[in-house]
PDB file of C-alpha atoms in Angstrom:
ATOM      1  CA  LYS I   1     138.464 166.477  64.129  1.00  0.00           C
ATOM      2  CA  GLN I   2     137.052 162.954  64.284  1.00  0.00           C
ATOM      3  CA  GLU I   3     139.549 160.161  64.945  1.00  0.00           C
ATOM      4  CA  VAL I   4     138.744 156.454  64.670  1.00  0.00           C
ATOM      5  CA  THR I   5     140.768 153.733  66.381  1.00  0.00           C
ATOM      6  CA  GLN I   6     140.461 149.996  65.879  1.00  0.00           C
ATOM      7  CA  ILE I   7     141.730 147.405  68.313  1.00  0.00           C
ATOM      8  CA  PRO I   8     143.316 144.934  67.893  1.00  0.00           C
ATOM      9  CA  ALA I   9     145.364 145.713  64.777  1.00  0.00           C
ATOM     10  CA  ALA I  10     145.620 141.991  64.042  1.00  0.00           C
ATOM     11  CA  LEU I  11     143.875 138.887  65.336  1.00  0.00           C
ATOM     12  CA  SER I  12     144.462 135.203  64.704  1.00  0.00           C
ATOM     13  CA  VAL I  13     141.898 132.624  65.826  1.00  0.00           C
ATOM     14  CA  PRO I  14     141.069 128.978  65.128  1.00  0.00           C
ATOM     15  CA  GLU I  15     137.989 128.182  63.099  1.00  0.00           C
ATOM     16  CA  GLY I  16     134.732 128.110  65.058  1.00  0.00           C
ATOM     17  CA  GLU I  17     135.568 130.783  67.603  1.00  0.00           C
ATOM     18  CA  ASN I  18     133.311 133.737  68.309  1.00  0.00           C
ATOM     19  CA  LEU I  19     135.192 137.012  68.183  1.00  0.00           C
ATOM     20  CA  VAL I  20     134.794 140.731  68.761  1.00  0.00           C
ATOM     21  CA  LEU I  21     136.414 143.577  66.863  1.00  0.00           C
ATOM     22  CA  ASN I  22     136.465 147.004  68.477  1.00  0.00           C
ATOM     23  CA  CYS I  23     136.117 150.498  67.058  1.00  0.00           C
ATOM     24  CA  SER I  24     136.262 153.745  69.022  1.00  0.00           C
ATOM     25  CA  PHE I  25     135.723 157.319  67.895  1.00  0.00           C
ATOM     26  CA  THR I  26     136.520 160.627  69.557  1.00  0.00           C
ATOM     27  CA  ASP I  27     133.489 162.720  68.545  1.00  0.00           C
ATOM     28  CA  SER I  28     130.284 161.036  69.708  1.00  0.00           C
ATOM     29  CA  ALA I  29     128.044 163.293  67.586  1.00  0.00           C
ATOM     30  CA  ILE I  30     127.985 160.881  64.669  1.00  0.00           C
ATOM     31  CA  TYR I  31     125.446 160.464  61.868  1.00  0.00           C
ATOM     32  CA  ASN I  32     126.158 156.799  61.188  1.00  0.00           C
ATOM     33  CA  LEU I  33     128.845 154.143  61.399  1.00  0.00           C
ATOM     34  CA  GLN I  34     129.704 151.579  58.750  1.00  0.00           C
ATOM     35  CA  TRP I  35     131.690 148.335  58.939  1.00  0.00           C
ATOM     36  CA  PHE I  36     133.547 147.122  55.853  1.00  0.00           C
ATOM     37  CA  ARG I  37     135.540 144.088  54.873  1.00  0.00           C
ATOM     38  CA  GLN I  38     138.565 144.276  52.573  1.00  0.00           C
ATOM     39  CA  ASP I  39     140.219 141.243  51.032  1.00  0.00           C
ATOM     40  CA  PRO I  40     143.908 141.594  50.032  1.00  0.00           C
ATOM     41  CA  GLY I  41     144.347 143.799  46.966  1.00  0.00           C
ATOM     42  CA  LYS I  42     140.601 144.350  46.642  1.00  0.00           C
ATOM     43  CA  GLY I  43     138.061 147.070  47.248  1.00  0.00           C
ATOM     44  CA  LEU I  44     135.799 147.380  50.283  1.00  0.00           C
ATOM     45  CA  THR I  45     132.622 145.407  50.848  1.00  0.00           C
ATOM     46  CA  SER I  46     130.001 147.050  53.039  1.00  0.00           C
ATOM     47  CA  LEU I  47     128.933 144.717  55.875  1.00  0.00           C
ATOM     48  CA  LEU I  48     126.694 146.717  58.168  1.00  0.00           C
ATOM     49  CA  LEU I  49     125.494 150.288  58.564  1.00  0.00           C
ATOM     50  CA  ILE I  50     124.265 151.574  61.919  1.00  0.00           C
ATOM     51  CA  GLN I  51     122.403 154.871  62.059  1.00  0.00           C
ATOM     52  CA  SER I  52     123.005 157.111  65.071  1.00  0.00           C
ATOM     53  CA  SER I  53     119.538 156.304  66.427  1.00  0.00           C
ATOM     54  CA  GLN I  54     120.154 152.546  66.343  1.00  0.00           C
ATOM     55  CA  ARG I  55     121.844 150.304  68.900  1.00  0.00           C
ATOM     56  CA  GLU I  56     122.709 147.349  66.689  1.00  0.00           C
ATOM     57  CA  GLN I  57     122.402 145.742  63.282  1.00  0.00           C
ATOM     58  CA  THR I  58     122.620 142.073  62.340  1.00  0.00           C
ATOM     59  CA  SER I  59     123.431 140.265  59.107  1.00  0.00           C
ATOM     60  CA  GLY I  60     123.861 136.508  59.245  1.00  0.00           C
ATOM     61  CA  ARG I  61     126.735 135.693  61.613  1.00  0.00           C
ATOM     62  CA  LEU I  62     127.629 139.357  61.998  1.00  0.00           C
ATOM     63  CA  ASN I  63     126.297 141.693  64.659  1.00  0.00           C
ATOM     64  CA  ALA I  64     127.393 145.289  65.070  1.00  0.00           C
ATOM     65  CA  SER I  65     126.553 147.380  68.103  1.00  0.00           C
ATOM     66  CA  LEU I  66     126.821 151.100  68.677  1.00  0.00           C
ATOM     67  CA  ASP I  67     127.218 153.029  71.931  1.00  0.00           C
ATOM     68  CA  LYS I  68     127.398 156.684  70.949  1.00  0.00           C
ATOM     69  CA  SER I  69     127.778 158.022  74.468  1.00  0.00           C
ATOM     70  CA  SER I  70     130.964 156.059  75.028  1.00  0.00           C
ATOM     71  CA  GLY I  71     132.176 156.462  71.436  1.00  0.00           C
ATOM     72  CA  ARG I  72     132.341 152.746  70.716  1.00  0.00           C
ATOM     73  CA  SER I  73     131.175 150.145  68.256  1.00  0.00           C
ATOM     74  CA  THR I  74     131.831 146.424  68.205  1.00  0.00           C
ATOM     75  CA  LEU I  75     131.580 143.890  65.407  1.00  0.00           C
ATOM     76  CA  TYR I  76     130.756 140.406  66.646  1.00  0.00           C
ATOM     77  CA  ILE I  77     131.486 137.466  64.352  1.00  0.00           C
ATOM     78  CA  ALA I  78     129.930 134.184  65.388  1.00  0.00           C
ATOM     79  CA  ALA I  79     131.373 130.771  64.554  1.00  0.00           C
ATOM     80  CA  SER I  80     134.278 132.158  62.535  1.00  0.00           C
ATOM     81  CA  GLN I  81     135.315 130.477  59.275  1.00  0.00           C
ATOM     82  CA  PRO I  82     138.522 130.632  57.202  1.00  0.00           C
ATOM     83  CA  GLY I  83     136.568 132.621  54.603  1.00  0.00           C
ATOM     84  CA  ASP I  84     136.179 135.382  57.199  1.00  0.00           C
ATOM     85  CA  SER I  85     139.901 136.108  56.937  1.00  0.00           C
ATOM     86  CA  ALA I  86     140.217 139.714  55.770  1.00  0.00           C
ATOM     87  CA  THR I  87     140.809 143.226  57.077  1.00  0.00           C
ATOM     88  CA  TYR I  88     137.794 144.766  58.789  1.00  0.00           C
ATOM     89  CA  LEU I  89     137.425 148.532  58.662  1.00  0.00           C
ATOM     90  CA  CYS I  90     135.234 150.800  60.720  1.00  0.00           C
ATOM     91  CA  ALA I  91     134.204 154.209  59.316  1.00  0.00           C
ATOM     92  CA  VAL I  92     132.262 157.058  60.890  1.00  0.00           C
ATOM     93  CA  LYS I  93     130.200 159.794  59.279  1.00  0.00           C
ATOM     94  CA  ASN I  94     129.634 162.957  61.306  1.00  0.00           C
ATOM     95  CA  SER I  95     126.762 164.472  59.385  1.00  0.00           C
ATOM     96  CA  GLY I  96     124.549 163.796  56.415  1.00  0.00           C
ATOM     97  CA  TYR I  97     126.860 165.839  54.197  1.00  0.00           C
ATOM     98  CA  SER I  98     130.231 164.845  55.609  1.00  0.00           C
ATOM     99  CA  THR I  99     132.603 162.191  54.401  1.00  0.00           C
ATOM    100  CA  LEU I 100     133.693 158.975  56.104  1.00  0.00           C
ATOM    101  CA  THR I 101     136.572 158.846  58.587  1.00  0.00           C
ATOM    102  CA  PHE I 102     138.215 155.429  58.575  1.00  0.00           C
ATOM    103  CA  GLY I 103     140.078 153.482  61.218  1.00  0.00           C
ATOM    104  CA  LYS I 104     143.239 151.613  60.291  1.00  0.00           C
ATOM    105  CA  GLY I 105     141.493 148.266  60.399  1.00  0.00           C
ATOM    106  CA  THR I 106     141.796 144.893  62.117  1.00  0.00           C
ATOM    107  CA  MET I 107     143.480 142.146  60.100  1.00  0.00           C
ATOM    108  CA  LEU I 108     141.731 138.867  60.912  1.00  0.00           C
ATOM    109  CA  LEU I 109     143.126 135.410  60.184  1.00  0.00           C
ATOM    110  CA  VAL I 110     140.934 132.382  60.838  1.00  0.00           C
ATOM    111  CA  SER I 111     142.863 129.144  60.596  1.00  0.00           C
ATOM    112  CA  PRO I 112     141.245 125.773  59.777  1.00  0.00           C
TER     113      PRO I 112
ATOM    114  CA  SER S   1     123.242 148.141  46.166  1.00  0.00           C
ATOM    115  CA  ALA S   2     124.908 149.965  43.271  1.00  0.00           C
ATOM    116  CA  VAL S   3     127.303 148.064  41.013  1.00  0.00           C
ATOM    117  CA  ILE S   4     130.522 149.997  40.559  1.00  0.00           C
ATOM    118  CA  SER S   5     132.973 149.303  37.734  1.00  0.00           C
ATOM    119  CA  GLN S   6     136.438 150.731  38.014  1.00  0.00           C
ATOM    120  CA  LYS S   7     139.013 150.642  35.203  1.00  0.00           C
ATOM    121  CA  PRO S   8     141.810 149.781  34.920  1.00  0.00           C
ATOM    122  CA  SER S   9     142.071 147.250  37.726  1.00  0.00           C
ATOM    123  CA  ARG S  10     145.834 147.625  37.802  1.00  0.00           C
ATOM    124  CA  ASP S  11     148.618 149.317  35.881  1.00  0.00           C
ATOM    125  CA  ILE S  12     152.361 149.779  35.923  1.00  0.00           C
ATOM    126  CA  CYS S  13     153.448 153.224  34.776  1.00  0.00           C
ATOM    127  CA  GLN S  14     156.617 155.127  34.133  1.00  0.00           C
ATOM    128  CA  ARG S  15     157.702 158.053  36.279  1.00  0.00           C
ATOM    129  CA  GLY S  16     156.452 161.389  34.916  1.00  0.00           C
ATOM    130  CA  THR S  17     153.461 160.000  33.036  1.00  0.00           C
ATOM    131  CA  SER S  18     149.752 160.385  33.830  1.00  0.00           C
ATOM    132  CA  LEU S  19     146.970 157.813  34.180  1.00  0.00           C
ATOM    133  CA  THR S  20     143.207 158.298  34.136  1.00  0.00           C
ATOM    134  CA  ILE S  21     141.033 155.964  36.204  1.00  0.00           C
ATOM    135  CA  GLN S  22     137.374 155.549  35.343  1.00  0.00           C
ATOM    136  CA  CYS S  23     134.465 154.830  37.676  1.00  0.00           C
ATOM    137  CA  GLN S  24     131.075 153.827  36.258  1.00  0.00           C
ATOM    138  CA  VAL S  25     127.972 153.178  38.376  1.00  0.00           C
ATOM    139  CA  ASP S  26     124.900 151.280  37.197  1.00  0.00           C
ATOM    140  CA  SER S  27     122.489 153.809  38.751  1.00  0.00           C
ATOM    141  CA  GLN S  28     122.383 157.524  39.446  1.00  0.00           C
ATOM    142  CA  VAL S  29     124.017 158.429  42.740  1.00  0.00           C
ATOM    143  CA  THR S  30     124.218 161.657  44.677  1.00  0.00           C
ATOM    144  CA  MET S  31     127.785 161.423  45.910  1.00  0.00           C
ATOM    145  CA  MET S  32     130.970 160.035  44.360  1.00  0.00           C
ATOM    146  CA  PHE S  33     134.308 159.989  46.121  1.00  0.00           C
ATOM    147  CA  TRP S  34     137.919 159.123  45.342  1.00  0.00           C
ATOM    148  CA  TYR S  35     140.210 157.561  47.957  1.00  0.00           C
ATOM    149  CA  ARG S  36     143.850 156.528  48.086  1.00  0.00           C
ATOM    150  CA  GLN S  37     145.132 153.575  50.071  1.00  0.00           C
ATOM    151  CA  GLN S  38     148.901 153.465  50.388  1.00  0.00           C
ATOM    152  CA  PRO S  39     150.581 150.119  51.124  1.00  0.00           C
ATOM    153  CA  GLY S  40     149.665 148.846  54.579  1.00  0.00           C
ATOM    154  CA  GLN S  41     147.571 151.911  55.346  1.00  0.00           C
ATOM    155  CA  SER S  42     143.902 152.747  55.692  1.00  0.00           C
ATOM    156  CA  LEU S  43     141.931 154.873  53.270  1.00  0.00           C
ATOM    157  CA  THR S  44     142.519 158.588  52.763  1.00  0.00           C
ATOM    158  CA  LEU S  45     139.930 160.700  50.978  1.00  0.00           C
ATOM    159  CA  ILE S  46     141.320 162.579  47.988  1.00  0.00           C
ATOM    160  CA  ALA S  47     138.210 164.470  46.920  1.00  0.00           C
ATOM    161  CA  THR S  48     134.466 164.522  46.471  1.00  0.00           C
ATOM    162  CA  ALA S  49     133.509 164.497  42.791  1.00  0.00           C
ATOM    163  CA  ASN S  50     130.735 167.038  42.203  1.00  0.00           C
ATOM    164  CA  GLN S  51     128.475 166.651  39.208  1.00  0.00           C
ATOM    165  CA  GLY S  52     128.822 169.598  36.857  1.00  0.00           C
ATOM    166  CA  SER S  53     131.288 171.539  38.987  1.00  0.00           C
ATOM    167  CA  GLU S  54     134.828 171.389  40.351  1.00  0.00           C
ATOM    168  CA  ALA S  55     135.677 168.631  42.797  1.00  0.00           C
ATOM    169  CA  THR S  56     136.133 169.363  46.505  1.00  0.00           C
ATOM    170  CA  TYR S  57     139.652 168.385  47.543  1.00  0.00           C
ATOM    171  CA  GLU S  58     140.862 167.355  50.977  1.00  0.00           C
ATOM    172  CA  SER S  59     143.856 168.923  52.634  1.00  0.00           C
ATOM    173  CA  GLY S  60     147.065 167.764  50.995  1.00  0.00           C
ATOM    174  CA  PHE S  61     145.519 167.035  47.598  1.00  0.00           C
ATOM    175  CA  VAL S  62     145.427 169.517  44.723  1.00  0.00           C
ATOM    176  CA  ILE S  63     143.629 169.709  41.408  1.00  0.00           C
ATOM    177  CA  ASP S  64     146.820 169.966  39.357  1.00  0.00           C
ATOM    178  CA  LYS S  65     148.009 166.600  40.667  1.00  0.00           C
ATOM    179  CA  PHE S  66     144.621 164.829  40.828  1.00  0.00           C
ATOM    180  CA  PRO S  67     142.207 166.365  38.313  1.00  0.00           C
ATOM    181  CA  ILE S  68     138.715 164.903  38.609  1.00  0.00           C
ATOM    182  CA  SER S  69     135.765 164.986  36.271  1.00  0.00           C
ATOM    183  CA  ARG S  70     132.139 164.099  36.881  1.00  0.00           C
ATOM    184  CA  PRO S  71     130.087 164.839  33.775  1.00  0.00           C
ATOM    185  CA  ASN S  72     126.913 163.086  35.016  1.00  0.00           C
ATOM    186  CA  LEU S  73     125.416 161.183  37.962  1.00  0.00           C
ATOM    187  CA  THR S  74     126.866 157.789  36.978  1.00  0.00           C
ATOM    188  CA  PHE S  75     130.453 158.452  35.865  1.00  0.00           C
ATOM    189  CA  SER S  76     133.653 160.015  37.181  1.00  0.00           C
ATOM    190  CA  THR S  77     137.341 159.984  36.357  1.00  0.00           C
ATOM    191  CA  LEU S  78     140.444 160.574  38.454  1.00  0.00           C
ATOM    192  CA  THR S  79     143.745 161.417  36.777  1.00  0.00           C
ATOM    193  CA  VAL S  80     147.021 160.915  38.602  1.00  0.00           C
ATOM    194  CA  SER S  81     149.410 163.373  36.954  1.00  0.00           C
ATOM    195  CA  ASN S  82     153.180 163.479  36.665  1.00  0.00           C
ATOM    196  CA  MET S  83     153.476 160.250  38.641  1.00  0.00           C
ATOM    197  CA  SER S  84     156.322 159.391  40.978  1.00  0.00           C
ATOM    198  CA  PRO S  85     156.995 156.191  42.963  1.00  0.00           C
ATOM    199  CA  GLU S  86     155.248 157.814  45.961  1.00  0.00           C
ATOM    200  CA  ASP S  87     151.986 157.642  44.007  1.00  0.00           C
ATOM    201  CA  SER S  88     152.082 153.837  44.057  1.00  0.00           C
ATOM    202  CA  SER S  89     148.821 152.992  45.826  1.00  0.00           C
ATOM    203  CA  ILE S  90     145.379 151.546  45.419  1.00  0.00           C
ATOM    204  CA  TYR S  91     142.920 154.187  44.200  1.00  0.00           C
ATOM    205  CA  LEU S  92     139.277 153.553  45.064  1.00  0.00           C
ATOM    206  CA  CYS S  93     136.035 155.053  43.845  1.00  0.00           C
ATOM    207  CA  SER S  94     133.024 155.031  46.143  1.00  0.00           C
ATOM    208  CA  VAL S  95     129.409 156.124  45.805  1.00  0.00           C
ATOM    209  CA  GLU S  96     126.596 157.068  48.119  1.00  0.00           C
ATOM    210  CA  ALA S  97     122.940 157.524  47.284  1.00  0.00           C
ATOM    211  CA  GLY S  98     122.496 160.025  50.126  1.00  0.00           C
ATOM    212  CA  GLY S  99     119.863 160.063  52.832  1.00  0.00           C
ATOM    213  CA  GLY S 100     121.896 158.001  55.269  1.00  0.00           C
ATOM    214  CA  GLN S 101     122.466 155.167  52.803  1.00  0.00           C
ATOM    215  CA  PRO S 102     125.661 153.101  53.009  1.00  0.00           C
ATOM    216  CA  GLN S 103     128.689 153.982  50.943  1.00  0.00           C
ATOM    217  CA  HIS S 104     129.795 151.372  48.392  1.00  0.00           C
ATOM    218  CA  PHE S 105     133.193 150.889  46.813  1.00  0.00           C
ATOM    219  CA  GLY S 106     134.601 149.720  43.520  1.00  0.00           C
ATOM    220  CA  ASP S 107     137.303 147.056  43.390  1.00  0.00           C
ATOM    221  CA  GLY S 108     140.034 149.687  43.145  1.00  0.00           C
ATOM    222  CA  THR S 109     142.931 150.386  40.796  1.00  0.00           C
ATOM    223  CA  ARG S 110     146.312 149.091  41.912  1.00  0.00           C
ATOM    224  CA  LEU S 111     148.910 151.506  40.547  1.00  0.00           C
ATOM    225  CA  SER S 112     152.662 150.909  40.543  1.00  0.00           C
ATOM    226  CA  ILE S 113     155.138 153.544  39.388  1.00  0.00           C
ATOM    227  CA  LEU S 114     158.601 152.532  38.218  1.00  0.00           C
TER     228      LEU S 114
END
């Protein structure tokens, strides 16, 4: 059974810092991995999707990398802003027909 | 990406009653899912809503408690039956077009049971 772990559980940084959020998974035979953002009391916003054949994906100040062999993904946020404050969730899909397995998330607070 | 409308956005209900949550997508999608997010927790999949047939439930969730309908490729409902305070959660609908496409979520329904 796939298990997804996110470290740290919470992170507080001053505005402008570059930061890295970590996601690890126990079964390396994944189909794809997706990073989401969730604002308090809201639904999830998809940030990046990495297919199993890819090493990284970039969108604006966000860069996600994938190392299947070690069961790890990282989400890099450059030049953080207060508007980046949210919970970031990592989710793994094990096959084209399977469902997503979510980590518990990293709660990020960027202070002005 | 698909635009997902979920209704209601929030509700406060009495113990023992039932509530039906609607999920409408602006385009046809292959897969629709229902999740529960309890306070301070991550997401737990309740079931996959199958078009034209019975939903596929995850361990710990049963049809009598969470009946689901999916009459077509753009619409699904989740009913939370005989509610108790333990059912107080955010309920989220998500969709996936298939073929390795990303999964997208609605804004959720925040449900409180008194």
